[in-house]
Amino acid sequence: MKVVPGASRSEMSGWLGDMLKIRVSAPPENGKANAAVEALLAKKLGVPRSAVTIIAGKVAQRKVVEIQGLSLSEVMGKLKLGDKRA
């Protein structure tokens, strides 16, 4: 996924090729943007915040996220993004 910190609002922006783009209003300092990404994903997926973890790219715009308790197809279905890839 690609994360854009410091946005005017937090939202799922859609797809950039095969990468999900997420905008968060939190600044990219002291892990605030990462925490905002994890919280936004948890809320959208209906899972506890503790079930969402950034496992790679903590200091980069491109991140890899692990979501416990859901398969990839369940994540895609809950986000309703399965048919919006460019």
Short mmCIF file of C-alpha atoms in Angstrom, two decimals, residues 20-49:
data_model
loop_
_atom_site.label_atom_id
_atom_site.label_comp_id
_atom_site.label_asym_id
_atom_site.label_seq_id
_atom_site.Cartn_x
_atom_site.Cartn_y
_atom_site.Cartn_z
CA LEU A 20 -3.94 0.45 -2.28
CA LYS A 21 -3.54 4.19 -1.66
CA ILE A 22 -4.44 5.52 1.78
CA ARG A 23 -4.38 9.17 2.83
CA VAL A 24 -4.15 10.05 6.52
CA SER A 25 -4.34 13.44 8.19
CA ALA A 26 -1.68 12.54 10.77
CA PRO A 27 1.83 13.88 10.22
CA PRO A 28 4.72 11.52 9.35
CA GLU A 29 6.47 11.92 12.70
CA ASN A 30 6.91 9.69 15.72
CA GLY A 31 4.79 6.93 14.15
CA LYS A 32 1.62 9.05 14.07
CA ALA A 33 0.85 8.36 10.41
CA ASN A 34 1.47 4.62 10.87
CA ALA A 35 -0.90 4.54 13.85
CA ALA A 36 -3.50 6.41 11.80
CA VAL A 37 -3.19 3.89 8.94
CA GLU A 38 -3.61 0.95 11.31
CA ALA A 39 -6.61 2.59 13.02
CA LEU A 40 -8.29 3.46 9.70
CA LEU A 41 -7.86 -0.07 8.36
CA ALA A 42 -9.13 -1.61 11.61
CA LYS A 43 -12.23 0.58 11.54
CA LYS A 44 -12.98 -0.14 7.87
CA LEU A 45 -12.47 -3.88 8.37
CA GLY A 46 -14.37 -4.13 11.64
CA VAL A 47 -11.47 -5.70 13.51
CA PRO A 48 -9.71 -4.63 16.72
CA ARG A 49 -6.92 -2.11 16.26
#
